[in-house]
PDB file of C-alpha atoms in Angstrom:
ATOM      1  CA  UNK A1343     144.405  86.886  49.069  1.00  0.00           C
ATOM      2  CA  UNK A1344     145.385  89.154  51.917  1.00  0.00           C
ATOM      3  CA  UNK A1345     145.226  86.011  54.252  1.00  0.00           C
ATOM      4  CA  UNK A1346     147.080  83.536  51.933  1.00  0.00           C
ATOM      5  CA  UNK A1347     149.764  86.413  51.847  1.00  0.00           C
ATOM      6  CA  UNK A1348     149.621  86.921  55.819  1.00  0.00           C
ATOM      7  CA  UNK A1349     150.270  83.046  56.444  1.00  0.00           C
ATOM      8  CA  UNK A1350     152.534  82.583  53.732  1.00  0.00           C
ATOM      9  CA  UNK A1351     155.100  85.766  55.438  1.00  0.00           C
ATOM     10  CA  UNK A1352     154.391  84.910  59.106  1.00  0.00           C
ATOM     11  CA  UNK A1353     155.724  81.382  58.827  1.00  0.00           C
ATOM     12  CA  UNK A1354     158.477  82.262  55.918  1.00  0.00           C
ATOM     13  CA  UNK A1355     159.796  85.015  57.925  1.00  0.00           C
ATOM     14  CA  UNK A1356     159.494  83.067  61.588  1.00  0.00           C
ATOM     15  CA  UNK A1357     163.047  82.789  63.083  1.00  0.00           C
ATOM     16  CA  UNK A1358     161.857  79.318  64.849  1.00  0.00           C
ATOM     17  CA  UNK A1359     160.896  77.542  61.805  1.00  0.00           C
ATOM     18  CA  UNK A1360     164.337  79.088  59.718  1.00  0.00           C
ATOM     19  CA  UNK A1361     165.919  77.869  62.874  1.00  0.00           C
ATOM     20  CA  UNK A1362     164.668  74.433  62.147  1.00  0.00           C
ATOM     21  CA  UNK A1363     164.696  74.015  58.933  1.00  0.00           C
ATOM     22  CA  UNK A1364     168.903  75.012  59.738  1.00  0.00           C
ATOM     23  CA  UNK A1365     168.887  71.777  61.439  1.00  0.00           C
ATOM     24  CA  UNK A1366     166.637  69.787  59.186  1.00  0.00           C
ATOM     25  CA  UNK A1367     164.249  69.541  61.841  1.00  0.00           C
ATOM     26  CA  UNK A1368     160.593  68.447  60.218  1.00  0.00           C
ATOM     27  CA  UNK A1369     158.600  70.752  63.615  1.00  0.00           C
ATOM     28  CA  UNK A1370     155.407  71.070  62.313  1.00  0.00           C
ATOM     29  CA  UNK A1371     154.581  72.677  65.073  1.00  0.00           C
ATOM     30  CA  UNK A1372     156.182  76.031  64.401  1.00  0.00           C
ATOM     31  CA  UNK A1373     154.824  76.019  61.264  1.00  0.00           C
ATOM     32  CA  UNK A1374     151.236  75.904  63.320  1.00  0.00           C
ATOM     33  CA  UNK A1375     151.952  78.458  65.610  1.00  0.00           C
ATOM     34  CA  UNK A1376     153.142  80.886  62.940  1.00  0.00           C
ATOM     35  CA  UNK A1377     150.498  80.594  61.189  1.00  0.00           C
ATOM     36  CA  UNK A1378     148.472  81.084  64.491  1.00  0.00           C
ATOM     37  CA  UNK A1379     150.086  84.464  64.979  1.00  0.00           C
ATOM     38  CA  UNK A1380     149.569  85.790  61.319  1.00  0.00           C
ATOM     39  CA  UNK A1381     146.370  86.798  61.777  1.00  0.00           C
ATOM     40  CA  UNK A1382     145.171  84.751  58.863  1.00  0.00           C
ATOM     41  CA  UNK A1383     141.407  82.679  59.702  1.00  0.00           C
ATOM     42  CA  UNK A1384     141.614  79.393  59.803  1.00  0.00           C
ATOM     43  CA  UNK A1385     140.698  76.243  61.882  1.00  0.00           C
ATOM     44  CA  UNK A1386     144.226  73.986  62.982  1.00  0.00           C
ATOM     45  CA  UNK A1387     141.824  70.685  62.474  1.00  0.00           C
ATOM     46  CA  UNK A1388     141.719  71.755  58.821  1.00  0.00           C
ATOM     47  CA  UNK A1389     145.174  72.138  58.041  1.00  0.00           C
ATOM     48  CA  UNK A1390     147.517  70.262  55.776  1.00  0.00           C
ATOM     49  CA  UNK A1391     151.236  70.751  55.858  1.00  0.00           C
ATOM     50  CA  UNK A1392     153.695  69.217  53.009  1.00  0.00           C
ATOM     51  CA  UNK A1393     157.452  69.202  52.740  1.00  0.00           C
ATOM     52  CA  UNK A1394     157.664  69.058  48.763  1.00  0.00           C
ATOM     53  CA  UNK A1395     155.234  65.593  48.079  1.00  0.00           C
ATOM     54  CA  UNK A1396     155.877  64.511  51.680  1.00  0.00           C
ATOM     55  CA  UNK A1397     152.304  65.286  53.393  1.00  0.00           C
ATOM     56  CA  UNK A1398     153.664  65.439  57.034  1.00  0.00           C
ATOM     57  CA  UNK A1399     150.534  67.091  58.771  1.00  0.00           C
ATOM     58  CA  UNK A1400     146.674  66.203  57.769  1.00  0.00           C
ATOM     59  CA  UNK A1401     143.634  67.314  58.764  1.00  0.00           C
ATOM     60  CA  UNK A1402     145.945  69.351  61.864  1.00  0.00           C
ATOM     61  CA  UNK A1403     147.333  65.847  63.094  1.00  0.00           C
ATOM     62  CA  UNK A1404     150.889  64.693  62.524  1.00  0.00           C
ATOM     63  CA  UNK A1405     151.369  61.402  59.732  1.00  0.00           C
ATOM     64  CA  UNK A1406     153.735  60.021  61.723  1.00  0.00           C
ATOM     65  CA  UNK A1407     157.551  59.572  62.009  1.00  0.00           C
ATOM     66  CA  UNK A1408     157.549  57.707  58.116  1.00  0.00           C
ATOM     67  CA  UNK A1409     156.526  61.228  56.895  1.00  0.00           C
ATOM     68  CA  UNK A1410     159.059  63.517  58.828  1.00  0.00           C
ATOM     69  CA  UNK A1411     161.469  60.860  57.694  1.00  0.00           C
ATOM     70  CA  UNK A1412     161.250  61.626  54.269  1.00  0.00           C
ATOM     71  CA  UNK A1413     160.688  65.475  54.945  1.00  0.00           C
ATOM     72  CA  UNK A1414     163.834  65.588  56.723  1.00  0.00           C
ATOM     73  CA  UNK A1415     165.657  63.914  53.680  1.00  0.00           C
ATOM     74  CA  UNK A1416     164.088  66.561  51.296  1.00  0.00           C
ATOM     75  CA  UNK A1417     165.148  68.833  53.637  1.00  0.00           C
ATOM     76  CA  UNK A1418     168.847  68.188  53.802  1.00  0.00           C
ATOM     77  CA  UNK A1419     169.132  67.329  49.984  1.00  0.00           C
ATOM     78  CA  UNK A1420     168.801  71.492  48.988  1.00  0.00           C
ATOM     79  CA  UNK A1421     166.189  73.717  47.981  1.00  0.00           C
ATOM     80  CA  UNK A1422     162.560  72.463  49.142  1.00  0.00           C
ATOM     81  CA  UNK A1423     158.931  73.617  48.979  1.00  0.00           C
ATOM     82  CA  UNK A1424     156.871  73.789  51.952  1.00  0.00           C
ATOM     83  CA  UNK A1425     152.944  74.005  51.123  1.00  0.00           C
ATOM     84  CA  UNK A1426     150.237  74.797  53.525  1.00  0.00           C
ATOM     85  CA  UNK A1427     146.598  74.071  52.947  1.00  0.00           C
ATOM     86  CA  UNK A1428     144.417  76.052  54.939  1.00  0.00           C
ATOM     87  CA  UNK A1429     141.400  74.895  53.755  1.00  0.00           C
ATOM     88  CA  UNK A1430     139.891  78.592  53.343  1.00  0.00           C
ATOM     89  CA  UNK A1431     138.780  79.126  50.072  1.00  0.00           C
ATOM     90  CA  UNK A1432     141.322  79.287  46.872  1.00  0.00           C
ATOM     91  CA  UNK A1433     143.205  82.014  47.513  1.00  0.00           C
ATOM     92  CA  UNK A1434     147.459  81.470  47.387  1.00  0.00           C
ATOM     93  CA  UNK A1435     150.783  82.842  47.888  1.00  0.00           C
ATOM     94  CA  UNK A1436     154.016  82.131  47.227  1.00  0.00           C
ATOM     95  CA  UNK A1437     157.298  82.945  49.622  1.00  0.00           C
ATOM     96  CA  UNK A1438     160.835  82.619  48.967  1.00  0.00           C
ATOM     97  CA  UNK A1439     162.971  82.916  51.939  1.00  0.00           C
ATOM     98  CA  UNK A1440     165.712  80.738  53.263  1.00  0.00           C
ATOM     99  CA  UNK A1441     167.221  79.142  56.673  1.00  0.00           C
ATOM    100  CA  UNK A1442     168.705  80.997  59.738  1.00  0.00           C
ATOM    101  CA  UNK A1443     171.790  79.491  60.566  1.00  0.00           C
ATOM    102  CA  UNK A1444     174.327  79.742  63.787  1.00  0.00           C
ATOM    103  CA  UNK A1445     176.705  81.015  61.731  1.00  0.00           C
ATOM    104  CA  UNK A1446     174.428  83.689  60.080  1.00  0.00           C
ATOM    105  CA  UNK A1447     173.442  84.525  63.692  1.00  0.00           C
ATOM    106  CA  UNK A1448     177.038  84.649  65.162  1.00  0.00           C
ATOM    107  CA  UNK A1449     178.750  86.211  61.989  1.00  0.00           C
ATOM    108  CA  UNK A1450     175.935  89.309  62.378  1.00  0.00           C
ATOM    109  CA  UNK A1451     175.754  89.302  66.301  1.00  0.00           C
ATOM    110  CA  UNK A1452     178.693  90.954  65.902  1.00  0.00           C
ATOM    111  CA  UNK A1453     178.910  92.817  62.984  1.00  0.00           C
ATOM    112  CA  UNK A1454     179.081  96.737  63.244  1.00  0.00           C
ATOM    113  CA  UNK A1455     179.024  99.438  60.802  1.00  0.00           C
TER     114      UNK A1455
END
């Protein structure tokens, strides 16, 4: 469970995937290296990656532009759920957290108090 919690917070918290999910951009790949820095065990080939039903990474590869497609659509229409699979065992977490936006950025940047 520790793991599952580890993962789920590294990548929920990572200012480079809020940052892209900001500009509805499906990278999959900061996903993979967030989870890569949370300490969490794991093997990338193993990995699945999922944008509500739209199964964008499998087995650690990419499913193509078709899938980031429809991601990207999810994306932009509100509220979405990313899911990770692992493939470690049957431990899981849950994460709420939300986008970093230029605006957010800018408004705090220079906010004093």
């Amino acid at each position: 469970p520790r793991e599952a919690r580890q993962a789920a917070a590294t990548v929920a918290t990572s200012p480079l995937v809020k940052t892209a999910m900001a500009g509805a951009d499906v990278n999959w790949g900061r996903i993979m290296a967030a989870l890569g820095r949370s300490g969490a065990r794991f093997k990338p080939e193993q990995v699945d990656i999922a944008f509500g039903e739209h199964l964008v990474v499998h087995h650690g590869q990419g499913r193509g532009e078709a899938a980031e497609v429809a991601a990207r659509d999810l994306i932009l229409a509100g509220p979405f759920t990313i899911s990770i699979d692992l493939r470690q065992g049957e431990a899981r977490d849950f994460y709420d957290t939300c986008d970093l936006t230029e605006d957010y950025i800018r408004i705090n940047a220079s906010y004093r108090s």
